[in-house]
mmCIF file of C-alpha atoms and ligand atoms in Angstrom:
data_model
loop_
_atom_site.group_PDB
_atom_site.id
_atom_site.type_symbol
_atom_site.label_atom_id
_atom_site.label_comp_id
_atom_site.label_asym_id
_atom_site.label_seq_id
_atom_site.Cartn_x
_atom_site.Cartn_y
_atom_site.Cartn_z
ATOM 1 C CA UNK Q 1 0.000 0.000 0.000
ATOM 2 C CA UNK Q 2 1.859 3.157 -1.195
ATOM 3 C CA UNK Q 3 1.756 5.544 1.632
ATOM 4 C CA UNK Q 4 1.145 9.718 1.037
ATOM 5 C CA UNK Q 5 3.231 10.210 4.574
ATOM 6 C CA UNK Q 6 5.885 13.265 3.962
ATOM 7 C CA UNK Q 7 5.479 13.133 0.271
ATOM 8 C CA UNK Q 8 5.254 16.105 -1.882
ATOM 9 C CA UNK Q 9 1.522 16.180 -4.013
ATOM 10 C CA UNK Q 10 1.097 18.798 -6.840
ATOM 11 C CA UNK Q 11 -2.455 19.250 -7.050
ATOM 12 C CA UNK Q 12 -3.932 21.165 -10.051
ATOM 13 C CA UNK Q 13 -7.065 22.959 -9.976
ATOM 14 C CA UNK Q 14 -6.765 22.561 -6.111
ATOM 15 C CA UNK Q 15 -8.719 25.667 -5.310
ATOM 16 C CA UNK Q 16 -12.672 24.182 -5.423
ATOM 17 C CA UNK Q 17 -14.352 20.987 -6.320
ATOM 18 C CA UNK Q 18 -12.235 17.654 -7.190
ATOM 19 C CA UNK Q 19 -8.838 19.430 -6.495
ATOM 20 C CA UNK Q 20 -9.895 20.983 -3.097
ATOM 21 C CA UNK Q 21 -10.752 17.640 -1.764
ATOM 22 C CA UNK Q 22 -7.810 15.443 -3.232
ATOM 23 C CA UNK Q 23 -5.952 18.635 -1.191
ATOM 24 C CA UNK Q 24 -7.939 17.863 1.442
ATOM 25 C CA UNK Q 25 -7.625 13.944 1.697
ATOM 26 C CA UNK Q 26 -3.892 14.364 0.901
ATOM 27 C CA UNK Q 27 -3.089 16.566 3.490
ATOM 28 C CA UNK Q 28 -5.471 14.548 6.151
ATOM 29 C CA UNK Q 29 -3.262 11.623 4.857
ATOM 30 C CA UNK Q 30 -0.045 13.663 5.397
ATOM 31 C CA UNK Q 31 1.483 14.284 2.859
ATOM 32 C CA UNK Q 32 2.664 18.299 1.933
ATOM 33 C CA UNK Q 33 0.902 19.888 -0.732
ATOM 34 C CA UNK Q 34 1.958 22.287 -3.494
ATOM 35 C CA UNK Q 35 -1.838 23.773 -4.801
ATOM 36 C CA UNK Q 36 -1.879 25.177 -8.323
ATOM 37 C CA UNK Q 37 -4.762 27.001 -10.046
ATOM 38 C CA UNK Q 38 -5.620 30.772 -11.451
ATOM 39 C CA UNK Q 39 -7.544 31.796 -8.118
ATOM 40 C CA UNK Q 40 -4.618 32.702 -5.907
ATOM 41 C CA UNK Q 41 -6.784 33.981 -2.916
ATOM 42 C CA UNK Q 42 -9.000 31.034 -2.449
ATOM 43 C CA UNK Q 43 -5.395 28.762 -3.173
ATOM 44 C CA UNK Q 44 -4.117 30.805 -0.205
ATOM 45 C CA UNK Q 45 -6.980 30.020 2.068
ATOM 46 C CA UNK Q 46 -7.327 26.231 1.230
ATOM 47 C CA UNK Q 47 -3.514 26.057 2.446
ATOM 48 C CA UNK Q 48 -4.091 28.204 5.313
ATOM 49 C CA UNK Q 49 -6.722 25.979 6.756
ATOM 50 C CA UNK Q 50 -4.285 22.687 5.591
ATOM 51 C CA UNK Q 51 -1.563 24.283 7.637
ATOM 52 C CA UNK Q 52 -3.459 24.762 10.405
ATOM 53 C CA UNK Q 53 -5.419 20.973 10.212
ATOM 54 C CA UNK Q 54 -2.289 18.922 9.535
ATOM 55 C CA UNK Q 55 1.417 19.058 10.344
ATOM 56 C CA UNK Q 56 2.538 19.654 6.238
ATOM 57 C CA UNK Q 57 3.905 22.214 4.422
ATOM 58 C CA UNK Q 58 1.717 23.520 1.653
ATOM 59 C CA UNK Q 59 2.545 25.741 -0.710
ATOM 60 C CA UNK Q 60 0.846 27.758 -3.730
ATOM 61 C CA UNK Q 61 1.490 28.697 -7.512
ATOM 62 C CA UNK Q 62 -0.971 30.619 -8.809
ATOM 63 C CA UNK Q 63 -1.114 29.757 -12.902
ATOM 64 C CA UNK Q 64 -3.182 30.123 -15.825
ATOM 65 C CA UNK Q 65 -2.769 26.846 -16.898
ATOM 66 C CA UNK Q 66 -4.648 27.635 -20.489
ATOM 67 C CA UNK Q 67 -0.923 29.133 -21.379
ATOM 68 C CA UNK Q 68 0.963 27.172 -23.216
ATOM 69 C CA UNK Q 69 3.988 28.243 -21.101
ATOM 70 C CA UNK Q 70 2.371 27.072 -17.731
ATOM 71 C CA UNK Q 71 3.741 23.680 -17.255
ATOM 72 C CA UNK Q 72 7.386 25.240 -17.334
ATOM 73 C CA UNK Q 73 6.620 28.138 -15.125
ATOM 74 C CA UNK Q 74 5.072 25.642 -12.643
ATOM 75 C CA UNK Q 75 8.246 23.585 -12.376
ATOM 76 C CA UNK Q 76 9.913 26.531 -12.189
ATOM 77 C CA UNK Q 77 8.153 28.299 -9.061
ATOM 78 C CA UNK Q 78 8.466 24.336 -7.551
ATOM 79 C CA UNK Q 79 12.373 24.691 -8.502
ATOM 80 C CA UNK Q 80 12.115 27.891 -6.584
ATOM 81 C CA UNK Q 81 10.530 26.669 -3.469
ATOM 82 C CA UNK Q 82 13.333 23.508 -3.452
ATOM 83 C CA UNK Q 83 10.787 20.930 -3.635
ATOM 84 C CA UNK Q 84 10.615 17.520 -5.561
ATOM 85 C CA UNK Q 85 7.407 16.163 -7.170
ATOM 86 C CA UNK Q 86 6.604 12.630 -5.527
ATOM 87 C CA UNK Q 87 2.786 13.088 -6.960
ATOM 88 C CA UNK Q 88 1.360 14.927 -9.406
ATOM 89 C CA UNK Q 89 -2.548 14.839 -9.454
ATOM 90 C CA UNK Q 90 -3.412 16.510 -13.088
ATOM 91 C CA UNK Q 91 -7.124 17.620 -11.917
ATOM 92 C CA UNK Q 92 -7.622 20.528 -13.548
ATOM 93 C CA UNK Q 93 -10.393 20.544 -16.043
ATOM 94 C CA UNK Q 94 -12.938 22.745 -17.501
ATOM 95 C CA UNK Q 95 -15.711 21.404 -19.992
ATOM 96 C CA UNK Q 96 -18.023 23.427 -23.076
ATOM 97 C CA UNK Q 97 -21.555 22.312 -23.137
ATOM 98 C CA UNK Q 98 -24.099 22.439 -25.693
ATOM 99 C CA UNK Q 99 -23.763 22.017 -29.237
ATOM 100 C CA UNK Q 100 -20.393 21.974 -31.048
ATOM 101 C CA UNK Q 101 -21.650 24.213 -34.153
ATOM 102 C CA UNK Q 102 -23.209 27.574 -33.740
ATOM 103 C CA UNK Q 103 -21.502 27.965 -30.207
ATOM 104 C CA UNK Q 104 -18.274 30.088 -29.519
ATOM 105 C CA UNK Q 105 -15.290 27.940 -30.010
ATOM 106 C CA UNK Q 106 -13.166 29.812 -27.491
ATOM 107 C CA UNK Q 107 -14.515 27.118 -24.606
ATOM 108 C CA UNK Q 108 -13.694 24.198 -26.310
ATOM 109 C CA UNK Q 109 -10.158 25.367 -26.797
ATOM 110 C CA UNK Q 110 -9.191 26.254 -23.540
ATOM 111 C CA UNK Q 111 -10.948 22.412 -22.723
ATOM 112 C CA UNK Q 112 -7.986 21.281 -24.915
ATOM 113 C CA UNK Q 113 -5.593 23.593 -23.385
ATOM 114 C CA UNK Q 114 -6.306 23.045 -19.871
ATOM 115 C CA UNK Q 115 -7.399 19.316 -19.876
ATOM 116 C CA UNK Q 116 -4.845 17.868 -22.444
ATOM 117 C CA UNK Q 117 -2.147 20.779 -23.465
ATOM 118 C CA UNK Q 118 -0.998 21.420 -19.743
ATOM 119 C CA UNK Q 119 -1.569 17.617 -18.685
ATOM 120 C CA UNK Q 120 0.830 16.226 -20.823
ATOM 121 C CA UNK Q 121 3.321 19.503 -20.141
ATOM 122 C CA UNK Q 122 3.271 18.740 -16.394
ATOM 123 C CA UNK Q 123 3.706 14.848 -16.972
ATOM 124 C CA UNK Q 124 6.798 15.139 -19.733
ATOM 125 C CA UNK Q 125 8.300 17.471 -17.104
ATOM 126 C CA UNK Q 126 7.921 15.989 -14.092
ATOM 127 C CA UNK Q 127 7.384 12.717 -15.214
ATOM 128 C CA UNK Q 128 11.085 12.504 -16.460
ATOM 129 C CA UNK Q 129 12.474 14.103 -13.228
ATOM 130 C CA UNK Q 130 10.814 11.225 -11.477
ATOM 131 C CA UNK Q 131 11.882 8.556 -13.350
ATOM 132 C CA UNK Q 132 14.945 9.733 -13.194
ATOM 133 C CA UNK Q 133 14.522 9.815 -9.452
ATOM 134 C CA UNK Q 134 13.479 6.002 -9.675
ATOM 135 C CA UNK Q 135 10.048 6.803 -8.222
ATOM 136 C CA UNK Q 136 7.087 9.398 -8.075
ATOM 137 C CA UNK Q 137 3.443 8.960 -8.931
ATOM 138 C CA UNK Q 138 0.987 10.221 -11.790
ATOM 139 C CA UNK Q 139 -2.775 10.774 -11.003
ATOM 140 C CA UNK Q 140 -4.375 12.153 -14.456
ATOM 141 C CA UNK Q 141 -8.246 13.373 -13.640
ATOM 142 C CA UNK Q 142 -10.068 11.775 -16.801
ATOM 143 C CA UNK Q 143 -13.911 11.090 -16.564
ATOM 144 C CA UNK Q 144 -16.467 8.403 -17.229
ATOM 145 C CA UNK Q 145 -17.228 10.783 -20.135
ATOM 146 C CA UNK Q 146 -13.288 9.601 -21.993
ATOM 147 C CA UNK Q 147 -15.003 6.241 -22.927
ATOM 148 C CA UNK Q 148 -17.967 7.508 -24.974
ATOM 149 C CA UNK Q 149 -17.941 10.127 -27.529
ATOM 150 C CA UNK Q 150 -21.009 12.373 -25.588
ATOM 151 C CA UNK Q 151 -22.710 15.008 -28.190
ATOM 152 C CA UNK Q 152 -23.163 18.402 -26.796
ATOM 153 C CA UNK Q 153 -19.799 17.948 -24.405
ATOM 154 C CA UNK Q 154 -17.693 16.529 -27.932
ATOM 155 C CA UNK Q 155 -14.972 18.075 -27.160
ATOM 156 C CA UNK Q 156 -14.928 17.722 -23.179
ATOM 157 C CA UNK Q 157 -15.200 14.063 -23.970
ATOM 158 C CA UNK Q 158 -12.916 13.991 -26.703
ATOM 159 C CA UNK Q 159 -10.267 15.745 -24.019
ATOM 160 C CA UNK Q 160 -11.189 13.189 -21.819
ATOM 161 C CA UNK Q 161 -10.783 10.128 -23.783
ATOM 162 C CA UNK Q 162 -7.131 11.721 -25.033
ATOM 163 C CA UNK Q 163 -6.402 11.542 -21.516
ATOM 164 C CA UNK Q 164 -7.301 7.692 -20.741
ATOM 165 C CA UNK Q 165 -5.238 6.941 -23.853
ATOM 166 C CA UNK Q 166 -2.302 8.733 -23.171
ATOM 167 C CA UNK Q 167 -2.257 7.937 -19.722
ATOM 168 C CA UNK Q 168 -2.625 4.128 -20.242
ATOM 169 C CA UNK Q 169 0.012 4.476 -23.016
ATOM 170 C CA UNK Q 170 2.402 5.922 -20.561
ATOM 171 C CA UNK Q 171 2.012 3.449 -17.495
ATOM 172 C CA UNK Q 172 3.125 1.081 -19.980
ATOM 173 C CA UNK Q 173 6.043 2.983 -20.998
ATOM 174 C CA UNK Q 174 7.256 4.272 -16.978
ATOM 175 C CA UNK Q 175 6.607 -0.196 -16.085
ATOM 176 C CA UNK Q 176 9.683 -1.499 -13.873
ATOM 177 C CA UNK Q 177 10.498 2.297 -12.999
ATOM 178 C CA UNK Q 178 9.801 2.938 -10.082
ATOM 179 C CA UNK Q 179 6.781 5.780 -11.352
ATOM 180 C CA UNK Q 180 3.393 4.200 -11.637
ATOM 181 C CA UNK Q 181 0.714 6.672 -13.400
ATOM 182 C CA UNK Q 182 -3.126 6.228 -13.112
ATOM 183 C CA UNK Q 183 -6.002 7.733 -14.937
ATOM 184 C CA UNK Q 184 -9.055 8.478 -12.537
ATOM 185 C CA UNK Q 185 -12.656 8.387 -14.236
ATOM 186 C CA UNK Q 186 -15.363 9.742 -11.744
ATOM 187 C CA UNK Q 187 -18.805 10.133 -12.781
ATOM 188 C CA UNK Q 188 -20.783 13.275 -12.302
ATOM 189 C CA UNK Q 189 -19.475 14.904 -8.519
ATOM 190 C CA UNK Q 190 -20.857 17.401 -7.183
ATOM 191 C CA UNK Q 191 -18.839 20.632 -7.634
ATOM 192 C CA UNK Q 192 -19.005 23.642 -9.843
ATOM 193 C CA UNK Q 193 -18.079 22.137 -12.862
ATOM 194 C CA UNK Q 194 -21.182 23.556 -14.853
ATOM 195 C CA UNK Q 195 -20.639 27.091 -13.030
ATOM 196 C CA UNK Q 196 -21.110 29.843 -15.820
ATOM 197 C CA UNK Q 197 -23.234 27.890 -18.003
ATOM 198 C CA UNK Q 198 -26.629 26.970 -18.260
ATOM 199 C CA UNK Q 199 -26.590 23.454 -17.491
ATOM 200 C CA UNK Q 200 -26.575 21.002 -14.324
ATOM 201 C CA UNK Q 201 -26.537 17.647 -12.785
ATOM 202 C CA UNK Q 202 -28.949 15.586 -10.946
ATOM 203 C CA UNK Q 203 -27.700 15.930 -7.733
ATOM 204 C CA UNK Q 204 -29.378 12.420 -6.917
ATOM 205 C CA UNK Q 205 -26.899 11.205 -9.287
ATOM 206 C CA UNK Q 206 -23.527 12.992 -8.262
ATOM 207 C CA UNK Q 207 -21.192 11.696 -5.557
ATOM 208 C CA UNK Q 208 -19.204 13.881 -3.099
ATOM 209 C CA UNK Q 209 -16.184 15.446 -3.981
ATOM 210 C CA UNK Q 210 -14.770 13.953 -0.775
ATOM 211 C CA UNK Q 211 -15.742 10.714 -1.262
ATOM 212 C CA UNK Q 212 -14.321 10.486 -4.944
ATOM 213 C CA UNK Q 213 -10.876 11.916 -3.766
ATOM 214 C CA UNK Q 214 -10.510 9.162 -0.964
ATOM 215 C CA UNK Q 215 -11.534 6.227 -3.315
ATOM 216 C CA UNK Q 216 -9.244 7.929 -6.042
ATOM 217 C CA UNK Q 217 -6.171 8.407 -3.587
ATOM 218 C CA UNK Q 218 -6.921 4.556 -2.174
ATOM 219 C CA UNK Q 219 -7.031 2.732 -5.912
ATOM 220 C CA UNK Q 220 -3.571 4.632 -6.303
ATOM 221 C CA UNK Q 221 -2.025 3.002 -2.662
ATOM 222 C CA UNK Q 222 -3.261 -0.212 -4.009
ATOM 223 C CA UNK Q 223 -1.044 -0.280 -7.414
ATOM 224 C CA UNK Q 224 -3.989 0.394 -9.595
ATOM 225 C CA UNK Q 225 -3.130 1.525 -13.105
ATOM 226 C CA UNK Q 226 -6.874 2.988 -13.385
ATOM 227 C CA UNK Q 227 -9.678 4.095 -10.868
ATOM 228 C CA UNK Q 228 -13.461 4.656 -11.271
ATOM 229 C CA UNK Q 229 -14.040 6.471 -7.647
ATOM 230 C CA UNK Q 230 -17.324 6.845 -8.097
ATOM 231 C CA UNK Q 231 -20.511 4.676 -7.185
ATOM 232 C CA UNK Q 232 -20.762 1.329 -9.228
ATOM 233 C CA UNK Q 233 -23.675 2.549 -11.184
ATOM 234 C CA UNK Q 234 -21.606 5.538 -12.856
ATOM 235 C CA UNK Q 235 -19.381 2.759 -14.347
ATOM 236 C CA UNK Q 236 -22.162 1.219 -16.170
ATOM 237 C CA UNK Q 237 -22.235 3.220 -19.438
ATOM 238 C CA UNK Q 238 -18.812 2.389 -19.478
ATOM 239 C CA UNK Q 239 -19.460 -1.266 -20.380
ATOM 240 C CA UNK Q 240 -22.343 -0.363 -22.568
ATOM 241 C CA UNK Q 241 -19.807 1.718 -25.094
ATOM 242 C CA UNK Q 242 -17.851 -1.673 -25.067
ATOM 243 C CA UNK Q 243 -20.353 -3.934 -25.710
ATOM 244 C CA UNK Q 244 -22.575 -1.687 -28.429
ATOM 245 C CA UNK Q 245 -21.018 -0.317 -31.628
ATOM 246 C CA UNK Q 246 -19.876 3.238 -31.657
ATOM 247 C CA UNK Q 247 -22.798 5.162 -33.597
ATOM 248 C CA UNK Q 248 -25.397 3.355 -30.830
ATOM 249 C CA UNK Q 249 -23.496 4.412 -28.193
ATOM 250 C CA UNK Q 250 -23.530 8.030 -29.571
ATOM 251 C CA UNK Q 251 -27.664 7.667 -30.176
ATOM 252 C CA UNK Q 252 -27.866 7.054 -26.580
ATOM 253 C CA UNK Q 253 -25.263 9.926 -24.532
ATOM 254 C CA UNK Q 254 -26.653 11.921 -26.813
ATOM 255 C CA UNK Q 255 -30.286 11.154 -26.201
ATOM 256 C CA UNK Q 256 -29.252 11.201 -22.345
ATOM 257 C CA UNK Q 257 -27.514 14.342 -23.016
ATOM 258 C CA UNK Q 258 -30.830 15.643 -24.606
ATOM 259 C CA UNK Q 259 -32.597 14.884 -22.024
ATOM 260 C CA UNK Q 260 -30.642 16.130 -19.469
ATOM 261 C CA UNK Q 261 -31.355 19.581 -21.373
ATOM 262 C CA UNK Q 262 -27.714 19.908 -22.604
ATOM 263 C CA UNK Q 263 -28.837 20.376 -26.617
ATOM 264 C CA UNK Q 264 -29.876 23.609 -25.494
ATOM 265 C CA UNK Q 265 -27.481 24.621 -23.066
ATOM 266 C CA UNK Q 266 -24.958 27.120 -23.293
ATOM 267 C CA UNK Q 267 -22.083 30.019 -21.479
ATOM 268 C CA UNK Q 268 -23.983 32.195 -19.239
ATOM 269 C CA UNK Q 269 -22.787 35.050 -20.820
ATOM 270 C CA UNK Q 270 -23.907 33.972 -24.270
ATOM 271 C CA UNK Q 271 -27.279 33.941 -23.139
ATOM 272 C CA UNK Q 272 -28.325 37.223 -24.773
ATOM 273 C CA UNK Q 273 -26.267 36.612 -27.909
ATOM 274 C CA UNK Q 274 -28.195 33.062 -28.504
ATOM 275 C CA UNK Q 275 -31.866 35.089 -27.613
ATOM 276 C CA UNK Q 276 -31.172 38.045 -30.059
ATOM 277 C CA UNK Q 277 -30.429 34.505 -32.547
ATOM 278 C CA UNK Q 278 -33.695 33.132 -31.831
ATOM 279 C CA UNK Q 279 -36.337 35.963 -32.144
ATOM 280 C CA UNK Q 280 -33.748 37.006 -35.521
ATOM 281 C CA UNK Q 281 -34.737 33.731 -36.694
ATOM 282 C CA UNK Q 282 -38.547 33.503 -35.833
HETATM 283 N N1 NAP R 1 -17.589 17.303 -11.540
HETATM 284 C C1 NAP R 1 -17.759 16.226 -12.290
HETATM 285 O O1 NAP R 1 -18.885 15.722 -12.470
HETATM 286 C C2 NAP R 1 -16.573 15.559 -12.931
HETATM 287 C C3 NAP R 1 -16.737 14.255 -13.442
HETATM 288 C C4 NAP R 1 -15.658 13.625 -14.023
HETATM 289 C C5 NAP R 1 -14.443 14.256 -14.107
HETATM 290 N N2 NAP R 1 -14.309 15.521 -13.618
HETATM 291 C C6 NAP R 1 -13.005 16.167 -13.754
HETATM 292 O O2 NAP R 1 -12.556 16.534 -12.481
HETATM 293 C C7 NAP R 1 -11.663 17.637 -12.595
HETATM 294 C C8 NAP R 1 -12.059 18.723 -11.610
HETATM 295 O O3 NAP R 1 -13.333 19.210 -11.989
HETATM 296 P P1 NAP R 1 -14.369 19.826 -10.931
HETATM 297 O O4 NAP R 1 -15.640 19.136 -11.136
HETATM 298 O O5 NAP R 1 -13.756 19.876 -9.596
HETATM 299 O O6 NAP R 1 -14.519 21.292 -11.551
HETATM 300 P P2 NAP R 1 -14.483 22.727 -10.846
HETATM 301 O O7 NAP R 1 -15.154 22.692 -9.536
HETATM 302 O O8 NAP R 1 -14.973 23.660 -11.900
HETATM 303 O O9 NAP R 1 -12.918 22.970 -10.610
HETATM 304 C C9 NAP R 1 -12.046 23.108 -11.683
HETATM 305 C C10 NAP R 1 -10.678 23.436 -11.166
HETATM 306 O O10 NAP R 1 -9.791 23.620 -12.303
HETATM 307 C C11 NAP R 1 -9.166 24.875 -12.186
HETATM 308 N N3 NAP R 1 -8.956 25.488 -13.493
HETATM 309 C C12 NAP R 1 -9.877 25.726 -14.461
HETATM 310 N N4 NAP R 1 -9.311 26.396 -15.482
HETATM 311 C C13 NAP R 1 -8.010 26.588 -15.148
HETATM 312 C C14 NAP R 1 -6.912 27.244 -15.780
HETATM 313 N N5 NAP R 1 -7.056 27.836 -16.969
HETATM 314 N N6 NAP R 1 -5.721 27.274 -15.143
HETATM 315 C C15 NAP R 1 -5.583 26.688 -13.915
HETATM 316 N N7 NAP R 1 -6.575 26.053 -13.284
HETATM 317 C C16 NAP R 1 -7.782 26.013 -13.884
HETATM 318 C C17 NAP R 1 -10.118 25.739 -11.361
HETATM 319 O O11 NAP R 1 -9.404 26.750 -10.682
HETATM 320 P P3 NAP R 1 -9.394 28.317 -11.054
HETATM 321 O O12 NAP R 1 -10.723 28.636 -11.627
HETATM 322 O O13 NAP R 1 -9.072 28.942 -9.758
HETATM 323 O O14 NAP R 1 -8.264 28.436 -12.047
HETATM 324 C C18 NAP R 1 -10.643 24.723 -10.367
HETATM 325 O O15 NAP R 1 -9.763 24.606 -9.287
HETATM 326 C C19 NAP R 1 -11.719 18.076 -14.055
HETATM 327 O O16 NAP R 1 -10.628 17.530 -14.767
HETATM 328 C C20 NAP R 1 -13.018 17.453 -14.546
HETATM 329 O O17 NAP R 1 -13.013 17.238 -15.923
HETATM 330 C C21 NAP R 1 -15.350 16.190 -13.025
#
């Protein structure tokens, strides 16, 4: 059982929702935390309260991780601090919903840029320090959504299935040294993960941010190369998309996905742009 005592955990997107509570369960497991993510204030306060909970050091690097140049300035500011990398948990995500066509294109790019551009920076940099090292960890933050393309979130799920790919690719690759790297799919948690946008999930349906960290960081102690952290039922469309061929599949996220009103969903602020489109068109 790998144990998080007096490592060092990046955590990105560590300042709400899936990030704040793998910060949370790391530090309660003791291990010292370095939090990335843009909001530097709410960063700060997450590591104030971590300081004053646990005995670890945490630390915070405030980055825009939508910049190509991120990953590098991250090491960087960890270079500067005189820390090593034992764990990086890539958890940063953000997701467009709604249709692909029609919509600004600006969200679905910075999905690509945050979810797989800064992923992989963070994991060819630090990755190679810890092999090099002859041991670290990898946690990539996929989804249930990478095993299903999911119309009206095609790109989120696209990002998403780029990660389980690459991330299975690359345990293969790191085998026999001493790094092990896992891809984590949770189903829909509850966090602000639809913030700014018109859409939402069931919350009869979501699982606790808390509870998805702790199963995520356990399925990593046990030598698992990939983790579903959510409850069993959240795994079952997983099967289905490997037992039905792909254009069924597709029929049925994105009937779900029509019913779960995301056909018409959109950006907040696009709101006004998408009414003065309707009553143009009536
Ligand atoms: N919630 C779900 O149902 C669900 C299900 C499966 C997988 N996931 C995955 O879980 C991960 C966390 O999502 P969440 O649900 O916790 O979402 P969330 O509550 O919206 O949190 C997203 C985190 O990512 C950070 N982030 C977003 N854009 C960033 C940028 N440009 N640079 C740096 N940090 C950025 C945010 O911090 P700042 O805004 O401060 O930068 C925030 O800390 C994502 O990879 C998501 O795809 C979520």
């Amino acid at each position: 059982m790998h144990d998080y005592t007096h490592t060092t955990a990046l955590v990105t997107g560590a300042s709400k929702g899936l990030g704040e509570a793998y910060a949370r369960e790391l530090a309660s497991r003791g291990a010292h935390l370095i939090l990335v993510a843009r909001s530097a204030d709410a960063l700060h306060a997450l590591a104030g309260q971590l300081r004053a909970a646990h005995s670890v050091r945490v630390d915070v690097i405030a980055a825009d991780l939508s910049d190509r140049r991120a990953p590098r300035t991250v090491v960087d500011a960890v270079d500067e601090l005189g820390l090593d990398v034992d764990l990086l948990v890539n958890n940063a995500g953000v997701g467009a919903v709604g249709p692909f066509l029609g919509r600004p294109l600006e969200p679905t790019l910075q999905s690509v840029d945050v979810n797989v551009t800064a992923l992989i920076g963070l994991v060819h940099l630090l990755g190679a320090r810890m092999v090099e090292r002859g041991h670290g960890g990898i946690v990539n933050v996929a989804s249930t959504a990478a095993f299903q393309p999911m119309p009206y979130q095609a790109g989120y799920a696209a990002t998403k299935a780029f990660v389980l790919s690459f991330t299975e690719a690359l345990a293969e690759e790191v085998r026999g040294t001493g790094v092990r790297v896992m891809a984590a799919h949770p189903g829909a948690t509850a966090t602000g993960f639809f913030d700014g946008t018109t859409a939402s999930m069931n919350p009869k349906s979501t699982d606790s941010p808390a509870d998805v960290a702790a199963g995520t960081l356990d399925d990593f102690a046990r030598g698992r190369s990939l983790s579903f952290p959510g409850r069993a039922s959240q795994r079952a469309g997983v099967w289905a998309s490997r037992l039905l061929p792909r254009t069924t599949v597709a029929r049925l996220t994105g009937s779900l996905n029509r019913k779960a009103g995301f056909a018409e969903a959109a950006d907040v602020g696009e709101l006004g742009e998408l009414d003065s489109i309707a009553s143009r068109e009536k």
